[in-house]
């Protein structure tokens, strides 16, 4: 599996940033909260893999790393634009983004590089699980506004395409044995606690700041149903989360590469949507918004 960088510009109508999901504001803001993490998070992923690039001897893995960095750079760029739409709607996205950036800068300062890479492979497993669920079950996005459905589907497809790159780097540079296993498994446990605490806090913060959101407190029932009931976005992730603790785990053990055939048609659809909206695919209106 060789990830390739694609210069993609989804068209996101600013007026739909708070309710682009068919299930309303609360589910929309759960997914918007995830977007807050990407600019600083994906820079952290790129840096922690880049730290080891010169130690890699396998030319195919070096090429995969270049593709991984290219894809994450494109995701970062588009999620910065996405998050500015939240700011324009009066939501504190920039402030929350700075919190994530400060936390990750702290990890850069206090953790050895190997532990930074361990955080990256744990969080890449999270993105792979979320992406896999989104691609496998159309109810995750449902009948969402086209541009938002496209940006999340594009991101999910590329997260799937490169899901093993950081992990393969980890296996290539870390000596096999109990230490490698314990760092990997332990980091997944700590990451699970901190990441979901922050997602929850950011989700609540976005909902509370959204002046157009009806039933602010009661509406969380719809998010709960979405995450733990039907379709059960988080509930269905549990077996794959547990699988990460298996000593011989590899991301491609969950083989969903057939989904990648969707990339070509999706890119054509993104371009068509941008053209229909009157925006050039290279410079969609999101930039001027
Ligand atoms: Fe990404
Ligand atoms: Fe990724």
Short mmCIF file of C-alpha atoms and ligand atoms in Angstrom, two decimals:
data_model
loop_
_atom_site.label_atom_id
_atom_site.label_comp_id
_atom_site.label_asym_id
_atom_site.label_seq_id
_atom_site.Cartn_x
_atom_site.Cartn_y
_atom_site.Cartn_z
CA UNK A 1 0.00 0.00 0.00
CA UNK A 2 1.66 3.22 -1.16
CA UNK A 3 0.00 6.47 0.01
CA UNK A 4 0.05 9.37 -2.45
CA UNK A 5 -0.36 13.07 -1.77
CA UNK A 6 -3.48 14.52 -3.39
CA UNK A 7 -4.07 18.25 -3.58
CA UNK A 8 -7.76 18.30 -2.70
CA UNK A 9 -9.93 21.36 -2.02
CA UNK A 10 -13.37 20.37 -0.75
CA UNK A 11 -15.97 23.10 -0.90
CA UNK A 12 -17.52 23.75 2.53
CA UNK A 13 -20.51 26.11 2.72
CA UNK A 14 -19.77 28.32 5.78
CA UNK A 15 -23.46 28.65 6.70
CA UNK A 16 -23.69 24.90 7.35
CA UNK A 17 -20.69 24.54 9.71
CA UNK A 18 -22.95 24.12 12.78
CA UNK A 19 -25.53 21.73 11.35
CA UNK A 20 -24.09 19.94 8.33
CA UNK A 21 -24.88 16.48 9.76
CA UNK A 22 -28.41 15.16 9.24
CA UNK A 23 -28.70 14.40 12.97
CA UNK A 24 -28.33 18.08 13.86
CA UNK A 25 -26.02 20.35 15.83
CA UNK A 26 -24.90 17.94 18.56
CA UNK A 27 -23.63 15.24 16.21
CA UNK A 28 -22.20 17.92 13.90
CA UNK A 29 -20.23 19.43 16.78
CA UNK A 30 -18.95 16.03 17.93
CA UNK A 31 -17.32 15.66 14.50
CA UNK A 32 -16.33 19.35 14.43
CA UNK A 33 -14.57 18.77 17.76
CA UNK A 34 -12.41 16.11 16.08
CA UNK A 35 -11.44 18.64 13.40
CA UNK A 36 -9.98 20.92 16.12
CA UNK A 37 -7.29 18.30 16.83
CA UNK A 38 -6.04 17.84 13.29
CA UNK A 39 -3.86 20.90 12.54
CA UNK A 40 -1.56 20.50 15.57
CA UNK A 41 -2.11 16.74 15.83
CA UNK A 42 -1.11 15.95 12.28
CA UNK A 43 1.95 18.22 12.49
CA UNK A 44 2.96 16.18 15.54
CA UNK A 45 2.47 12.94 13.58
CA UNK A 46 4.55 14.23 10.66
CA UNK A 47 7.37 15.38 12.97
CA UNK A 48 7.51 12.18 14.98
CA UNK A 49 7.81 10.09 11.80
CA UNK A 50 10.25 12.58 10.22
CA UNK A 51 12.51 12.19 13.29
CA UNK A 52 13.25 8.62 12.16
CA UNK A 53 13.22 9.05 8.39
CA UNK A 54 17.01 8.97 8.05
CA UNK A 55 17.24 5.67 9.94
CA UNK A 56 15.03 3.85 7.45
CA UNK A 57 16.84 1.58 5.02
CA UNK A 58 13.85 0.12 3.14
CA UNK A 59 13.25 2.33 0.05
CA UNK A 60 9.54 1.37 -0.07
CA UNK A 61 9.04 2.48 3.54
CA UNK A 62 10.90 5.75 2.86
CA UNK A 63 8.58 6.38 -0.08
CA UNK A 64 5.53 5.53 2.08
CA UNK A 65 6.77 8.04 4.69
CA UNK A 66 6.96 10.75 2.00
CA UNK A 67 3.37 9.92 0.98
CA UNK A 68 2.24 9.90 4.61
CA UNK A 69 3.76 13.35 5.25
CA UNK A 70 2.25 14.69 2.01
CA UNK A 71 -1.22 13.44 2.91
CA UNK A 72 -1.12 14.73 6.50
CA UNK A 73 0.08 18.13 5.23
CA UNK A 74 -2.97 18.37 2.93
CA UNK A 75 -5.29 17.31 5.79
CA UNK A 76 -3.73 19.96 8.05
CA UNK A 77 -4.28 22.66 5.42
CA UNK A 78 -7.94 21.77 4.87
CA UNK A 79 -8.74 21.38 8.57
CA UNK A 80 -7.22 24.81 9.32
CA UNK A 81 -9.71 26.24 6.80
CA UNK A 82 -12.51 24.11 8.23
CA UNK A 83 -11.75 25.33 11.76
CA UNK A 84 -11.76 28.98 10.64
CA UNK A 85 -15.39 28.47 9.60
CA UNK A 86 -16.09 27.55 13.23
CA UNK A 87 -14.42 30.79 14.38
CA UNK A 88 -16.50 32.78 11.91
CA UNK A 89 -19.64 31.22 13.38
CA UNK A 90 -18.58 32.54 16.79
CA UNK A 91 -17.16 29.26 18.17
CA UNK A 92 -13.77 29.22 19.97
CA UNK A 93 -11.97 26.88 17.54
CA UNK A 94 -8.71 28.87 17.40
CA UNK A 95 -8.48 28.94 21.19
CA UNK A 96 -9.07 25.18 21.44
CA UNK A 97 -6.55 24.55 18.63
CA UNK A 98 -3.94 26.49 20.63
CA UNK A 99 -4.63 24.26 23.67
CA UNK A 100 -3.93 21.15 21.57
CA UNK A 101 -0.77 22.75 20.13
CA UNK A 102 0.52 23.65 23.62
CA UNK A 103 -0.12 20.12 24.91
CA UNK A 104 1.70 18.55 21.97
CA UNK A 105 4.60 21.02 22.28
CA UNK A 106 4.91 19.89 25.90
CA UNK A 107 5.06 16.24 24.76
CA UNK A 108 7.77 17.20 22.24
CA UNK A 109 9.83 18.77 25.04
CA UNK A 110 9.47 16.13 27.76
CA UNK A 111 9.15 12.83 25.89
CA UNK A 112 11.91 10.90 24.12
CA UNK A 113 11.40 10.66 20.37
CA UNK A 114 10.43 7.00 20.61
CA UNK A 115 7.57 7.85 22.98
CA UNK A 116 6.43 10.62 20.65
CA UNK A 117 6.28 8.02 17.87
CA UNK A 118 4.35 5.71 20.24
CA UNK A 119 1.74 8.48 20.66
CA UNK A 120 1.56 8.84 16.90
CA UNK A 121 0.93 5.14 16.27
CA UNK A 122 -1.74 5.06 19.00
CA UNK A 123 -3.51 8.11 17.53
CA UNK A 124 -3.09 6.81 13.99
CA UNK A 125 -4.85 3.66 15.16
CA UNK A 126 -7.66 5.90 16.41
CA UNK A 127 -7.89 7.72 13.08
CA UNK A 128 -7.82 4.36 11.26
CA UNK A 129 -10.63 2.98 13.46
CA UNK A 130 -12.76 6.11 13.00
CA UNK A 131 -12.05 6.15 9.27
CA UNK A 132 -12.79 2.44 8.88
CA UNK A 133 -16.14 2.82 10.65
CA UNK A 134 -17.08 5.87 8.57
CA UNK A 135 -16.26 4.07 5.31
CA UNK A 136 -17.97 0.81 6.27
CA UNK A 137 -21.26 2.28 7.54
CA UNK A 138 -22.99 5.05 5.55
CA UNK A 139 -25.00 6.03 8.65
CA UNK A 140 -21.87 7.67 10.18
CA UNK A 141 -22.24 10.63 7.83
CA UNK A 142 -25.78 9.91 6.65
CA UNK A 143 -27.32 12.44 4.33
CA UNK A 144 -24.83 15.15 5.27
CA UNK A 145 -24.25 18.38 3.34
CA UNK A 146 -22.18 17.32 0.29
CA UNK A 147 -18.97 19.29 0.94
CA UNK A 148 -18.68 18.19 4.57
CA UNK A 149 -19.44 14.58 3.63
CA UNK A 150 -16.71 14.82 0.99
CA UNK A 151 -14.03 16.33 3.26
CA UNK A 152 -14.56 13.64 5.90
CA UNK A 153 -14.75 10.80 3.37
CA UNK A 154 -11.56 12.01 1.64
CA UNK A 155 -9.77 12.24 5.00
CA UNK A 156 -11.06 8.78 6.02
CA UNK A 157 -9.87 7.22 2.76
CA UNK A 158 -6.36 8.65 3.06
CA UNK A 159 -6.16 7.75 6.77
CA UNK A 160 -6.97 4.20 5.67
CA UNK A 161 -4.45 4.31 2.86
CA UNK A 162 -1.59 5.31 5.19
CA UNK A 163 -2.77 3.60 8.37
CA UNK A 164 0.28 1.33 8.65
CA UNK A 165 3.04 3.80 7.74
CA UNK A 166 3.87 5.17 11.20
CA UNK A 167 3.43 1.67 12.62
CA UNK A 168 5.87 0.18 10.11
CA UNK A 169 8.37 2.92 11.01
CA UNK A 170 7.91 2.01 14.69
CA UNK A 171 8.59 -1.66 13.98
CA UNK A 172 11.59 -0.78 11.82
CA UNK A 173 13.34 1.47 14.36
CA UNK A 174 12.41 -0.08 17.72
CA UNK A 175 14.13 -3.27 18.90
CA UNK A 176 11.54 -6.08 19.22
CA UNK A 177 10.83 -7.21 22.78
CA UNK A 178 8.89 -6.44 25.96
CA UNK A 179 9.97 -2.76 26.13
CA UNK A 180 8.60 -2.05 22.64
CA UNK A 181 5.35 -3.78 23.49
CA UNK A 182 4.92 -2.08 26.88
CA UNK A 183 5.56 1.42 25.49
CA UNK A 184 3.09 0.83 22.64
CA UNK A 185 0.35 -0.64 24.86
CA UNK A 186 0.90 1.80 27.75
CA UNK A 187 0.75 4.80 25.41
CA UNK A 188 -2.54 3.57 23.98
CA UNK A 189 -4.00 3.53 27.50
CA UNK A 190 -2.84 7.05 28.44
CA UNK A 191 -3.77 8.42 25.00
CA UNK A 192 -7.25 6.95 25.29
CA UNK A 193 -7.89 8.81 28.55
CA UNK A 194 -6.48 12.20 27.52
CA UNK A 195 -7.79 12.22 23.93
CA UNK A 196 -11.39 11.36 24.83
CA UNK A 197 -11.43 13.73 27.80
CA UNK A 198 -10.45 16.53 25.44
CA UNK A 199 -12.90 15.47 22.71
CA UNK A 200 -15.69 15.50 25.29
CA UNK A 201 -14.67 18.92 26.65
CA UNK A 202 -14.35 20.43 23.14
CA UNK A 203 -17.68 18.92 22.06
CA UNK A 204 -19.49 20.48 25.03
CA UNK A 205 -17.66 23.80 24.49
CA UNK A 206 -18.71 23.99 20.82
CA UNK A 207 -22.34 23.14 21.56
CA UNK A 208 -22.55 25.68 24.37
CA UNK A 209 -20.98 28.43 22.23
CA UNK A 210 -23.35 27.78 19.29
CA UNK A 211 -26.11 30.37 19.55
CA UNK A 212 -28.13 28.67 16.82
CA UNK A 213 -28.19 25.29 18.59
CA UNK A 214 -31.60 24.21 19.94
CA UNK A 215 -32.02 22.09 23.12
CA UNK A 216 -28.42 22.53 24.21
CA UNK A 217 -28.52 20.01 27.07
CA UNK A 218 -31.23 17.59 25.94
CA UNK A 219 -29.69 17.48 22.47
CA UNK A 220 -26.71 15.53 23.84
CA UNK A 221 -29.05 12.52 23.79
CA UNK A 222 -28.74 12.45 19.98
CA UNK A 223 -24.94 12.42 20.23
CA UNK A 224 -25.08 9.65 22.85
CA UNK A 225 -27.34 7.62 20.58
CA UNK A 226 -25.00 8.23 17.62
CA UNK A 227 -21.87 7.23 19.57
CA UNK A 228 -23.11 4.36 21.76
CA UNK A 229 -26.53 3.32 20.36
CA UNK A 230 -27.18 3.24 16.64
CA UNK A 231 -24.99 3.37 14.58
CA UNK A 232 -22.78 3.21 17.69
CA UNK A 233 -19.67 4.91 16.30
CA UNK A 234 -17.64 4.38 19.50
CA UNK A 235 -19.28 1.12 20.58
CA UNK A 236 -18.25 -0.57 17.36
CA UNK A 237 -14.68 0.60 17.82
CA UNK A 238 -14.12 -1.41 21.00
CA UNK A 239 -13.02 -4.75 19.42
CA UNK A 240 -10.48 -2.99 17.17
CA UNK A 241 -9.23 -0.97 20.14
CA UNK A 242 -8.68 -4.20 22.10
CA UNK A 243 -6.93 -5.75 19.11
CA UNK A 244 -4.17 -3.11 19.40
CA UNK A 245 -3.00 -4.86 22.61
CA UNK A 246 -2.36 -8.15 20.81
CA UNK A 247 1.44 -8.57 20.68
CA UNK A 248 1.52 -9.32 16.93
CA UNK A 249 -0.98 -6.59 15.98
CA UNK A 250 -0.61 -4.88 12.59
CA UNK A 251 -2.98 -2.19 11.18
CA UNK A 252 -3.59 -4.18 7.97
CA UNK A 253 -4.88 -7.19 9.96
CA UNK A 254 -8.18 -5.32 9.50
CA UNK A 255 -8.02 -5.45 5.71
CA UNK A 256 -10.35 -2.80 4.31
CA UNK A 257 -8.25 -1.83 1.30
CA UNK A 258 -11.24 -2.50 -0.99
CA UNK A 259 -12.64 0.85 0.23
CA UNK A 260 -9.78 2.68 -1.48
CA UNK A 261 -11.43 2.12 -4.88
CA UNK A 262 -13.72 5.01 -3.83
CA UNK A 263 -10.95 7.62 -4.04
CA UNK A 264 -11.14 8.28 -7.80
CA UNK A 265 -14.94 8.81 -7.97
CA UNK A 266 -14.81 10.91 -4.79
CA UNK A 267 -12.20 13.29 -6.22
CA UNK A 268 -14.39 13.77 -9.32
CA UNK A 269 -17.38 14.42 -7.07
CA UNK A 270 -15.45 17.00 -5.00
CA UNK A 271 -14.48 18.86 -8.15
CA UNK A 272 -18.06 18.74 -9.51
CA UNK A 273 -19.46 20.08 -6.23
CA UNK A 274 -17.00 22.96 -6.20
CA UNK A 275 -17.80 23.82 -9.84
CA UNK A 276 -21.56 23.66 -9.16
CA UNK A 277 -21.08 26.00 -6.20
CA UNK A 278 -19.34 28.47 -8.50
CA UNK A 279 -15.96 27.97 -6.86
CA UNK A 280 -12.84 27.00 -8.77
CA UNK A 281 -11.67 23.59 -7.50
CA UNK A 282 -8.24 25.14 -6.90
CA UNK A 283 -9.53 28.15 -4.99
CA UNK A 284 -12.88 27.32 -3.44
CA UNK A 285 -14.93 30.03 -1.76
CA UNK A 286 -13.89 28.74 1.66
CA UNK A 287 -10.68 30.71 1.19
CA UNK A 288 -12.43 34.03 0.89
CA UNK A 289 -14.94 33.24 3.61
FE1 LIG B 1 -4.89 12.98 8.41
FE1 LIG B 2 -2.98 9.90 9.59
#
